[in-house]
Coordinates of C-alpha atoms and ligand atoms in Angstrom, one line a residue:
Chain A
M1 CA -10.6 46.4 -8.0
T2 CA -6.9 47.1 -7.8
N3 CA -6.4 43.4 -7.8
T4 CA -8.1 42.9 -11.2
K5 CA -5.9 45.6 -12.7
H6 CA -2.9 43.9 -11.4
T7 CA -3.9 40.6 -12.9
N8 CA -4.4 42.1 -16.3
R9 CA -1.0 43.7 -16.4
L10 CA 0.5 40.5 -15.2
Q11 CA -1.2 38.4 -17.8
L12 CA -0.1 40.7 -20.6
G13 CA 3.4 40.7 -19.3
S14 CA 3.7 37.0 -19.2
G15 CA 2.1 36.8 -22.7
I16 CA 4.9 38.9 -24.1
V17 CA 7.5 36.8 -22.3
V18 CA 6.1 33.7 -23.7
F19 CA 6.0 35.2 -27.2
L20 CA 9.6 36.1 -27.0
L21 CA 10.4 32.7 -25.7
A22 CA 8.6 30.9 -28.5
A23 CA 10.3 33.1 -31.0
T24 CA 13.8 32.6 -29.7
M25 CA 13.4 29.0 -28.6
V26 CA 15.5 29.5 -25.6
S27 CA 15.5 26.4 -23.4
A28 CA 16.0 26.9 -19.8
A29 CA 14.4 25.3 -16.8
D30 CA 12.7 28.5 -15.6
H31 CA 11.0 29.1 -18.9
R32 CA 9.8 25.6 -19.0
N33 CA 8.3 26.1 -15.6
L34 CA 6.4 29.1 -16.8
A35 CA 5.1 27.2 -19.8
A36 CA 4.1 24.3 -17.5
T37 CA 2.3 26.7 -15.1
M38 CA 0.3 28.2 -17.9
M39 CA -0.8 24.8 -19.1
F40 CA -2.3 23.9 -15.8
R41 CA -6.1 24.0 -15.7
G42 CA -6.9 27.5 -17.0
S43 CA -10.6 27.1 -16.4
S44 CA -10.4 28.8 -13.0
G45 CA -8.8 31.7 -14.8
A46 CA -6.9 32.6 -11.6
K47 CA -3.6 34.2 -12.2
K48 CA -1.0 34.4 -9.4
P49 CA -0.6 38.0 -8.1
A50 CA 2.7 39.8 -8.2
A51 CA 5.2 39.0 -5.5
S52 CA 4.5 42.4 -3.8
E53 CA 0.9 41.2 -3.1
F54 CA 2.1 38.2 -1.1
G55 CA 2.9 38.1 2.6
L56 CA 1.5 38.6 6.1
G57 CA 0.4 42.2 5.4
P58 CA -0.6 44.8 6.4
R59 CA -3.5 44.2 3.9
I60 CA -6.4 46.5 3.3
S61 CA -9.9 44.9 3.3
A62 CA -11.9 44.9 0.1
S63 CA -14.0 47.9 1.0
G64 CA -11.2 49.7 2.7
R65 CA -12.6 49.6 6.2
Y66 CA -9.9 47.7 8.0
V67 CA -6.2 46.9 7.8
A68 CA -5.1 43.5 9.0
T69 CA -1.7 42.0 9.7
L70 CA -1.0 38.4 10.2
A71 CA 1.7 37.0 12.5
A72 CA 2.8 33.4 12.6
E73 CA 4.6 31.8 15.5
R74 CA 6.8 29.9 13.0
Q75 CA 7.2 30.2 9.3
L76 CA 4.1 28.8 7.7
R77 CA 4.8 25.3 6.3
P78 CA 2.7 22.8 4.4
R79 CA 1.0 19.9 6.1
Q80 CA 1.3 21.2 9.7
M81 CA -1.5 22.3 12.0
Q82 CA -0.6 25.9 12.8
T83 CA -1.7 28.9 14.9
V84 CA -1.6 32.4 13.6
R85 CA -2.6 35.8 15.0
V86 CA -4.2 38.6 13.2
T87 CA -4.3 42.3 14.2
V88 CA -7.2 44.4 12.9
I89 CA -7.2 48.2 12.9
D90 CA -9.7 50.6 11.4
G91 CA -9.3 53.5 9.0
S92 CA -8.2 55.8 11.8
G93 CA -5.6 53.3 13.1
Q94 CA -7.7 52.2 16.1
P95 CA -7.6 48.5 17.1
V96 CA -10.9 46.7 16.3
D97 CA -11.9 44.5 19.3
G98 CA -15.1 42.5 19.6
A99 CA -15.4 41.8 15.9
T100 CA -16.4 38.3 14.6
L101 CA -13.8 36.9 12.3
T102 CA -14.7 34.1 9.8
I103 CA -11.8 32.3 8.1
N104 CA -11.9 31.0 4.5
G105 CA -9.6 30.4 1.7
G106 CA -8.1 28.0 -0.7
M107 CA -6.0 27.7 -3.8
P108 CA -7.6 29.7 -6.7
Q109 CA -5.5 27.8 -9.3
H110 CA -6.6 24.4 -8.0
G111 CA -10.2 25.2 -7.1
H112 CA -10.1 23.8 -3.6
G113 CA -10.6 25.3 -0.2
L114 CA -8.7 25.0 3.0
P115 CA -8.4 21.4 4.3
T116 CA -9.4 22.4 7.8
R117 CA -11.9 24.9 9.4
P118 CA -9.7 27.4 11.2
R119 CA -11.4 29.7 13.7
V120 CA -10.7 32.4 16.2
T121 CA -10.2 30.7 19.6
R122 CA -9.0 33.7 21.6
S123 CA -9.3 37.5 21.5
L124 CA -6.1 39.0 22.9
G125 CA -7.1 42.6 23.0
G126 CA -5.5 45.5 21.1
G127 CA -7.3 44.2 17.9
T128 CA -5.4 40.9 18.0
Y129 CA -7.1 37.6 17.6
E130 CA -5.7 34.1 17.7
I131 CA -6.7 31.7 14.9
E132 CA -6.2 28.0 15.4
G133 CA -6.4 25.0 13.1
V134 CA -4.7 26.5 10.1
R135 CA -3.3 24.0 7.7
F136 CA -2.1 24.1 4.1
N137 CA -1.9 20.8 2.3
M138 CA 0.5 21.7 -0.5
G139 CA 3.1 24.2 -1.5
G140 CA 2.0 27.1 -3.9
W141 CA -0.3 30.1 -3.8
W142 CA -2.9 30.1 -1.2
E143 CA -5.6 32.7 -0.4
F144 CA -6.3 33.2 3.3
K145 CA -9.4 35.3 3.7
I146 CA -10.6 36.8 6.9
A147 CA -14.1 38.3 7.0
V148 CA -14.3 40.9 9.7
S149 CA -17.9 41.5 10.9
F150 CA -18.2 44.5 13.2
E151 CA -21.2 46.6 14.1
G152 CA -23.3 45.2 11.4
D153 CA -20.9 45.4 8.5
T154 CA -18.7 42.7 7.0
D155 CA -15.5 43.4 5.1
I156 CA -13.0 40.8 3.8
V157 CA -9.2 40.9 4.0
T158 CA -7.5 38.6 1.6
F159 CA -3.9 37.5 2.2
N160 CA -1.9 35.8 -0.6
L161 CA 0.5 33.3 1.0
G162 CA 3.2 31.4 -0.8
L163 CA 3.8 28.1 0.9
Chain B
M1 CA -8.1 37.4 -21.4
T2 CA -8.9 33.7 -21.8
S3 CA -8.8 34.0 -25.6
K4 CA -5.4 35.6 -25.5
L5 CA -4.1 32.8 -23.4
F6 CA -5.7 30.3 -25.7
L7 CA -3.8 31.8 -28.7
F8 CA -0.5 31.2 -27.1
T9 CA -1.3 27.6 -26.1
P10 CA -0.2 25.8 -29.3
G11 CA 3.1 27.7 -29.2
L12 CA 3.5 26.6 -25.6
V13 CA 3.0 23.0 -26.4
V14 CA 5.7 23.1 -29.1
L15 CA 8.0 25.0 -26.8
S16 CA 7.6 22.8 -23.9
A17 CA 8.0 19.7 -26.0
I18 CA 11.3 21.0 -27.4
T19 CA 12.7 22.2 -24.1
G20 CA 11.4 19.1 -22.4
F21 CA 13.3 17.0 -24.8
A22 CA 16.4 19.0 -24.3
L23 CA 16.2 18.8 -20.5
S24 CA 14.9 15.3 -20.0
N25 CA 18.3 13.7 -20.1
S26 CA 20.1 16.2 -18.0
N27 CA 20.3 16.7 -14.3
Q28 CA 19.7 20.4 -14.5
W29 CA 17.3 21.5 -11.8
S30 CA 16.4 25.0 -10.9
E31 CA 16.7 26.2 -7.3
A32 CA 12.9 25.9 -6.9
E33 CA 13.0 22.4 -8.3
L34 CA 15.8 21.4 -6.0
A35 CA 13.8 22.7 -3.0
T36 CA 10.8 20.6 -4.2
L37 CA 13.1 17.5 -4.5
Q38 CA 14.4 18.1 -1.0
S39 CA 10.9 18.4 0.4
L40 CA 10.1 14.9 -1.0
S41 CA 13.2 13.3 0.5
L42 CA 12.9 10.9 3.4
S43 CA 15.5 12.9 5.2
E44 CA 12.9 15.7 5.6
L45 CA 10.8 13.4 7.8
E46 CA 10.5 14.8 11.2
P47 CA 11.0 12.8 14.4
L48 CA 7.8 10.9 15.2
A49 CA 5.7 13.0 17.5
V50 CA 4.3 11.5 20.7
D51 CA 0.8 10.2 20.5
P52 CA -1.0 11.8 23.5
T53 CA -3.9 9.5 23.0
N54 CA -1.8 6.4 23.7
A55 CA 0.3 6.4 26.9
A56 CA 1.8 3.0 25.9
A57 CA 2.8 4.2 22.4
D58 CA 6.5 4.5 23.2
D59 CA 6.8 1.7 25.7
T60 CA 9.0 -1.1 24.2
R61 CA 7.2 -3.8 26.3
A62 CA 3.9 -2.6 24.8
A63 CA 5.5 -2.8 21.3
A64 CA 6.7 -6.4 22.0
L65 CA 3.3 -7.4 23.1
G66 CA 1.8 -5.6 20.1
E67 CA 4.0 -7.5 17.8
K68 CA 2.9 -10.8 19.1
L69 CA -0.8 -9.8 18.9
F70 CA -0.2 -8.5 15.4
F71 CA 0.8 -12.0 14.3
D72 CA -1.6 -13.9 16.5
A73 CA -4.4 -15.6 14.6
R74 CA -6.2 -16.3 17.9
L75 CA -7.4 -12.8 17.6
S76 CA -10.2 -13.7 15.2
A77 CA -13.5 -15.5 15.1
N78 CA -12.2 -18.5 13.1
G79 CA -8.8 -18.5 14.7
A80 CA -7.1 -18.1 11.3
V81 CA -6.9 -14.3 10.8
A82 CA -4.2 -12.2 12.3
R83 CA -3.5 -8.6 11.4
A84 CA -0.5 -10.2 9.6
T85 CA -2.9 -12.0 7.3
C86 CA -3.8 -8.7 5.6
H87 CA -0.6 -6.9 6.4
Q88 CA 2.1 -9.4 5.3
R89 CA 5.7 -8.7 6.3
D90 CA 7.1 -9.7 3.0
K91 CA 4.5 -7.6 1.1
A92 CA 5.5 -4.3 2.9
F93 CA 2.8 -5.2 5.4
R94 CA -0.1 -5.2 2.9
D95 CA -1.8 -8.1 1.2
S96 CA -1.8 -8.2 -2.6
I97 CA -5.4 -9.2 -3.2
P98 CA -7.7 -6.4 -4.5
L99 CA -9.9 -6.4 -1.4
G100 CA -8.7 -7.2 2.0
R101 CA -9.6 -10.8 2.9
G102 CA -10.3 -11.7 6.5
V103 CA -13.1 -14.0 7.6
G104 CA -15.3 -12.6 4.8
K105 CA -14.6 -10.1 2.0
T106 CA -14.2 -6.4 2.8
A107 CA -15.3 -3.7 0.5
K108 CA -12.0 -2.0 0.8
R109 CA -8.4 -2.7 -0.1
T110 CA -6.0 -3.1 2.9
M111 CA -3.9 0.0 3.4
P112 CA -0.2 -0.2 4.1
I113 CA 0.9 0.2 7.7
A114 CA 4.3 1.8 7.3
A115 CA 4.4 5.4 8.6
T116 CA 0.7 5.5 9.4
A117 CA 1.7 6.8 12.9
R118 CA 2.3 10.0 11.0
A119 CA -1.2 10.2 9.5
P120 CA -3.9 12.2 11.4
F121 CA -6.6 10.0 9.9
L122 CA -6.6 6.3 9.0
F123 CA -8.5 4.1 6.5
W124 CA -9.3 5.3 3.0
D125 CA -12.2 7.5 4.4
G126 CA -10.3 8.6 7.5
R127 CA -12.9 7.3 9.9
K128 CA -10.3 6.7 12.6
D129 CA -7.9 9.2 14.1
S130 CA -5.2 7.0 15.7
Q131 CA -3.4 3.8 14.9
W132 CA -4.9 2.1 18.0
A133 CA -8.4 3.1 17.0
Q134 CA -7.7 1.9 13.5
A135 CA -6.4 -1.5 14.8
L136 CA -9.7 -2.1 16.7
G137 CA -12.0 -1.6 13.7
P138 CA -11.0 -4.8 11.8
L139 CA -11.0 -6.8 15.0
E140 CA -14.7 -6.4 15.5
S141 CA -15.6 -6.2 11.8
A142 CA -17.7 -9.2 10.8
V143 CA -15.8 -9.6 7.5
E144 CA -12.3 -9.1 8.8
H145 CA -11.3 -10.7 12.2
G146 CA -14.9 -11.2 13.0
G147 CA -14.5 -11.6 16.8
T148 CA -16.0 -9.8 19.7
R149 CA -14.3 -7.7 22.4
A150 CA -15.2 -10.1 25.2
Q151 CA -13.5 -12.9 23.2
Y152 CA -10.3 -10.8 22.8
A153 CA -10.3 -9.9 26.5
H154 CA -10.4 -13.7 27.2
A155 CA -7.6 -14.4 24.7
I156 CA -5.4 -11.8 26.6
A157 CA -6.3 -13.3 29.9
D158 CA -5.5 -16.8 28.6
H159 CA -2.3 -16.2 26.7
Y160 CA -0.8 -12.8 27.5
R161 CA -1.7 -12.1 31.2
T162 CA 1.8 -11.4 32.4
E163 CA 2.9 -9.2 29.5
Y164 CA -0.4 -7.4 29.5
E165 CA -0.3 -6.7 33.2
S166 CA 3.3 -5.5 33.1
V167 CA 2.4 -2.8 30.6
F168 CA -1.2 -1.9 31.5
E169 CA -3.1 -2.7 34.7
P170 CA -4.2 -5.9 36.4
L171 CA -6.7 -7.7 34.2
P172 CA -10.3 -7.5 35.4
D173 CA -12.1 -10.6 36.6
L174 CA -13.6 -12.0 33.4
S175 CA -15.2 -15.2 35.0
A176 CA -18.7 -13.8 34.7
V177 CA -18.1 -12.5 31.1
P178 CA -19.3 -14.9 28.4
S179 CA -16.7 -16.1 25.8
S180 CA -18.3 -13.9 23.1
A181 CA -20.0 -10.6 23.6
G182 CA -19.7 -7.2 22.0
P183 CA -21.6 -4.3 20.6
A184 CA -20.7 -5.1 17.0
G185 CA -20.9 -8.9 16.8
N186 CA -23.7 -11.2 15.7
E187 CA -27.1 -11.1 17.3
A188 CA -26.1 -13.5 20.1
A189 CA -22.9 -11.5 20.9
V190 CA -24.8 -8.2 20.9
A191 CA -27.5 -9.8 23.2
A192 CA -24.8 -11.1 25.5
W193 CA -23.2 -7.7 25.5
T194 CA -26.4 -5.9 26.6
R195 CA -26.8 -8.4 29.5
L196 CA -23.5 -7.3 30.9
S197 CA -23.4 -4.7 33.6
N198 CA -22.0 -1.3 32.8
V199 CA -18.9 -2.0 34.9
Q200 CA -18.3 -5.3 33.0
R201 CA -18.7 -3.6 29.7
I202 CA -16.2 -0.9 30.7
A203 CA -13.7 -3.5 32.0
V204 CA -13.9 -5.6 28.8
T205 CA -13.6 -2.5 26.6
R206 CA -10.6 -1.3 28.5
V207 CA -8.8 -4.6 27.7
F208 CA -9.9 -4.3 24.1
V209 CA -8.6 -0.8 23.8
N210 CA -5.3 -1.7 25.3
I211 CA -4.9 -4.5 22.7
G212 CA -5.2 -1.7 20.1
K213 CA -2.7 0.5 22.0
A214 CA -0.2 -2.4 22.1
I215 CA -0.6 -3.1 18.4
A216 CA -0.2 0.6 17.7
A217 CA 3.0 0.7 19.8
Y218 CA 4.4 -2.0 17.5
E219 CA 2.9 -0.5 14.2
R220 CA 4.3 2.9 15.1
R221 CA 7.8 1.5 14.7
I222 CA 7.2 0.4 11.1
E223 CA 8.6 3.0 8.7
F224 CA 9.8 3.4 5.1
G225 CA 13.5 3.2 4.5
P226 CA 15.4 5.2 1.9
S227 CA 14.9 4.5 -1.8
R228 CA 17.0 5.2 -4.9
F229 CA 15.1 8.5 -5.2
D230 CA 16.3 9.6 -1.8
Q231 CA 19.9 8.8 -2.8
Y232 CA 19.4 10.8 -6.0
V233 CA 18.1 13.8 -4.1
A234 CA 21.0 13.6 -1.6
A235 CA 23.4 13.7 -4.5
V236 CA 21.9 16.5 -6.6
T237 CA 21.2 18.8 -3.6
S238 CA 24.8 18.5 -2.7
G239 CA 25.9 19.5 -6.1
Q240 CA 26.9 16.0 -7.4
P241 CA 25.6 14.6 -10.6
G242 CA 22.7 12.2 -10.0
H243 CA 23.2 9.9 -13.0
G244 CA 24.2 6.5 -12.2
I245 CA 21.6 6.6 -9.4
L246 CA 18.6 7.3 -11.6
S247 CA 18.3 6.7 -15.3
G248 CA 17.5 9.4 -17.8
E249 CA 14.0 8.0 -18.1
E250 CA 13.5 8.0 -14.4
I251 CA 14.7 11.6 -14.1
A252 CA 12.4 12.7 -16.9
G253 CA 9.6 11.0 -15.0
L254 CA 10.5 12.8 -11.8
R255 CA 10.5 16.1 -13.7
L256 CA 7.0 15.4 -15.0
F257 CA 5.8 14.3 -11.5
I258 CA 6.8 17.6 -9.9
G259 CA 6.0 19.6 -13.0
R260 CA 3.5 19.1 -15.8
A261 CA 1.7 16.1 -14.3
N262 CA 1.1 18.0 -11.1
C263 CA 1.3 15.0 -8.9
T264 CA 2.8 16.9 -6.0
Q265 CA -0.4 18.8 -5.6
C266 CA -1.5 15.8 -3.5
H267 CA 1.5 13.5 -3.2
N268 CA 3.8 15.9 -1.5
G269 CA 6.2 15.8 1.5
P270 CA 8.6 13.0 2.4
L271 CA 5.8 10.4 2.4
F272 CA 4.4 11.6 -0.9
T273 CA 1.1 12.4 0.7
N274 CA -0.5 15.5 2.0
N275 CA -2.6 13.3 4.3
E276 CA -5.8 14.9 3.0
F277 CA -8.8 13.6 1.1
H278 CA -9.5 14.2 -2.5
N279 CA -11.9 13.1 -5.2
T280 CA -9.9 11.9 -8.1
G281 CA -12.8 10.3 -10.0
V282 CA -11.7 6.7 -9.5
P283 CA -14.7 4.7 -10.5
P284 CA -16.3 2.4 -7.8
R285 CA -15.5 -1.3 -8.2
P286 CA -18.3 -3.0 -10.2
G287 CA -20.6 -5.0 -7.9
M288 CA -19.5 -3.1 -4.8
P289 CA -21.7 -0.5 -3.1
T290 CA -20.8 3.1 -4.1
D291 CA -19.7 4.7 -0.9
D292 CA -19.2 8.4 -0.4
G293 CA -15.7 8.2 1.0
R294 CA -14.6 11.0 3.3
L295 CA -18.1 12.5 3.5
S296 CA -19.2 9.7 5.8
G297 CA -15.7 9.2 7.1
A298 CA -15.5 12.7 8.5
T299 CA -18.8 12.3 10.3
A300 CA -17.8 8.8 11.5
V301 CA -14.6 10.0 13.1
L302 CA -16.3 12.8 15.0
H303 CA -18.6 10.2 16.6
D304 CA -16.1 7.3 16.8
E305 CA -16.2 5.4 20.1
F306 CA -12.4 5.4 20.2
S307 CA -11.6 8.9 19.0
C308 CA -9.1 11.3 20.5
R309 CA -12.1 12.8 22.3
S310 CA -13.4 9.5 23.7
Q311 CA -13.0 8.3 27.3
W312 CA -10.6 5.7 26.0
S313 CA -8.1 8.3 24.8
D314 CA -5.2 9.0 27.2
S315 CA -5.1 12.6 26.0
R316 CA -6.0 15.3 28.4
E317 CA -5.3 17.9 25.7
R318 CA -7.6 19.2 23.0
C319 CA -8.0 17.2 19.8
P320 CA -7.2 19.8 17.1
E321 CA -7.7 17.3 14.2
L322 CA -11.3 16.9 15.3
E323 CA -11.8 20.4 16.5
F324 CA -11.0 21.9 13.1
L325 CA -12.2 19.1 10.9
V326 CA -14.1 19.7 7.7
S327 CA -17.2 17.7 7.6
R328 CA -20.6 17.8 5.8
D329 CA -18.9 19.5 2.8
H330 CA -19.9 18.3 -0.6
A331 CA -16.2 18.4 -1.7
L332 CA -15.8 15.4 0.5
N333 CA -18.1 13.2 -1.5
R334 CA -16.1 10.3 -2.8
A335 CA -12.9 11.9 -1.6
Y336 CA -10.3 9.3 -0.4
K337 CA -7.2 9.6 1.6
V338 CA -4.1 10.3 -0.5
P339 CA -1.9 7.2 -0.1
S340 CA 1.9 7.4 0.3
L341 CA 3.6 6.5 -3.0
R342 CA 6.6 5.0 -1.2
N343 CA 7.0 1.4 -2.3
V344 CA 4.0 1.8 -4.5
A345 CA 5.3 -0.4 -7.3
E346 CA 5.1 -3.3 -4.9
R347 CA 1.5 -3.2 -3.9
A348 CA -0.7 -3.5 -7.0
P349 CA -3.7 -3.5 -7.3
Y350 CA -4.3 0.2 -6.6
M351 CA -6.9 2.6 -5.2
D352 CA -9.3 2.3 -2.3
A353 CA -11.1 -0.8 -3.6
G354 CA -8.2 -2.2 -5.7
Q355 CA -10.1 -1.0 -8.8
V356 CA -7.0 -0.3 -10.8
A357 CA -4.7 -3.2 -11.7
T358 CA -1.4 -1.7 -12.7
L359 CA 0.6 1.5 -12.4
A360 CA 0.2 2.0 -16.1
A361 CA -3.5 1.9 -15.7
V362 CA -3.2 4.4 -12.8
L363 CA -1.3 6.8 -15.0
D364 CA -3.8 6.3 -17.8
H365 CA -6.5 7.3 -15.3
Y366 CA -4.6 10.5 -14.4
N367 CA -4.1 11.3 -18.0
R368 CA -7.7 10.9 -18.9
A369 CA -9.1 12.4 -15.7
P370 CA -12.6 10.9 -16.1
A371 CA -15.6 12.6 -14.4
A372 CA -16.4 11.2 -10.9
A373 CA -19.2 8.8 -10.3
A374 CA -20.4 11.2 -7.6
G375 CA -19.0 14.5 -6.4
H376 CA -16.4 16.3 -8.5
S377 CA -13.0 15.0 -9.5
E378 CA -10.3 17.5 -8.8
L379 CA -8.2 16.2 -11.7
W380 CA -8.2 17.5 -15.3
P381 CA -6.8 15.8 -18.4
L382 CA -3.0 16.0 -18.5
G383 CA -2.5 15.6 -22.2
L384 CA 0.6 13.6 -21.7
K385 CA 2.1 11.2 -24.3
A386 CA 2.6 7.5 -23.8
R387 CA 6.3 8.1 -23.4
D388 CA 5.7 10.6 -20.7
L389 CA 3.5 8.2 -18.8
H390 CA 6.1 5.5 -19.1
Q391 CA 8.6 7.9 -17.6
I392 CA 6.4 8.7 -14.7
E393 CA 5.9 5.0 -14.0
A394 CA 9.7 4.5 -14.2
F395 CA 10.1 7.2 -11.6
L396 CA 7.5 5.7 -9.3
R397 CA 9.5 2.5 -9.3
T398 CA 12.5 4.4 -7.9
L399 CA 10.5 4.9 -4.7
N400 CA 10.9 1.3 -3.6
G401 CA 12.9 0.9 -0.4
P402 CA 13.1 -1.3 2.6
I403 CA 10.5 -1.5 5.3
V404 CA 12.2 -0.5 8.5
V405 CA 11.0 -1.8 11.9
N406 CA 12.6 -0.3 15.0
G407 CA 15.3 1.2 12.8
H408 CA 16.2 -2.1 11.3
N409 CA 15.3 -3.4 7.8
S410 CA 12.5 -5.8 8.2
T411 CA 13.7 -9.5 8.3
E412 CA 12.1 -10.5 5.1
A413 CA 13.5 -7.8 2.9
V414 CA 11.1 -6.1 0.5
R415 CA 12.2 -6.3 -3.1
Ligands
CU501 CU1 -3.8 22.9 -4.3

């Protein structure tokens, strides 16, 4: 929900920027980038979230059940097979062990998913899980989604990653 | 929301046309653009990783043997096809006929060899997961080399015994093995193969596999050398002006390539490929069967006789590329491997079956983004003008460079 609000504000904001731009006809590389970005396929309607929404977390799951934090052994880079760890805690700050984690994701602006099928290969205790087989095949905004299934409920944590 | 965006679009087109014009002849790049340029530079290429599946990969004697085998026409059914027939040295190790021509006619265009040691999957549908496994495919294919593995084992015993034994192990006794036998040959060859004992089959296959590993040890050393584009990036990222290295048209094309034309979505990194598989709506070649590309390729590589997981692999580690592979996903339907764009201007015709004759026609395809014959194209119409397309083409021509073998430019230089 908060996500949608964010998106609206952002779209309005960039609309105004573009309007001013068009009016003043300023020509600078950055502005041209913005124009170019907005001309990319709009059909998916996905608008990149604010910079504050990016990163390895902590992120709250969609229904607020869990808080998850990612950790990468090295800075995430395109085209490399990588291993990440995620630590999941519940609303009272207790680590969530024994959950089933399902990984999904993709590039909302391009309409494609992850190029590999990453999965949890080890549970390290303390709510931490190792996820192997993570790869991003281009730079840009990726969504990395972890569905946490525990005691019959599933809640999804979405990370926005800038590659 | 969508309508609001839509209202702004005409203004944007005008705006970007004007600013695009103003910038197209300058070298002005933003920090983000400079980072993108750097990411495409050959200097970003990491040292070649070891191939755990091929213990001979970095053995120079294996590479020397592999080079001879690569050029040896005795490794074919009719004695006239070497790997060098399809991968010619003066053609950047590719042929220039639309479909690879061996003993018969293949359904696919020959892929270039340079830098394929860096690709997790080989062939247009990625049905092989190593250079050595890839080298073995055409040897047994009826329409390419058209031979059988027993025949190749005999050829090694007859012509390369010493070299082979110095790299690998003593050759098995082949006196009881018929001159032609293999699981993929004609009826007689398959029948002869089934008559062999399990021990004989394993012995013959081991020699066959080692042929692939020797060829891979050679092919691994074939890389792309720096192009004018790389010189340009070296200049502008160190604060020097790049004109004189690239023309205004070429620079404008580069700007489109990494910007509005969105090519770096797939053609990214120093080899201009993300090494993945995408459906770009390239129509099948008329008269050729419509294949489903990666959809079958992904399943094939999981079950390949010579995969990283097979008994023939030297790897004792896990095989992450197979372990985390995406298969049986409809997005793979008619998805093909993204080819490197280095030296691309020298290897018309284009695409998996050589369906597209010229670079201009390739760019026209991207601009129109037609619907796919099957599956879904990931492209959308670019709305570029003829001039823009010319500029992108001019840029692609700046990616020509030498083919480097063992760190030296290949003897017959590539124009
Ligand atoms: Cu993408």
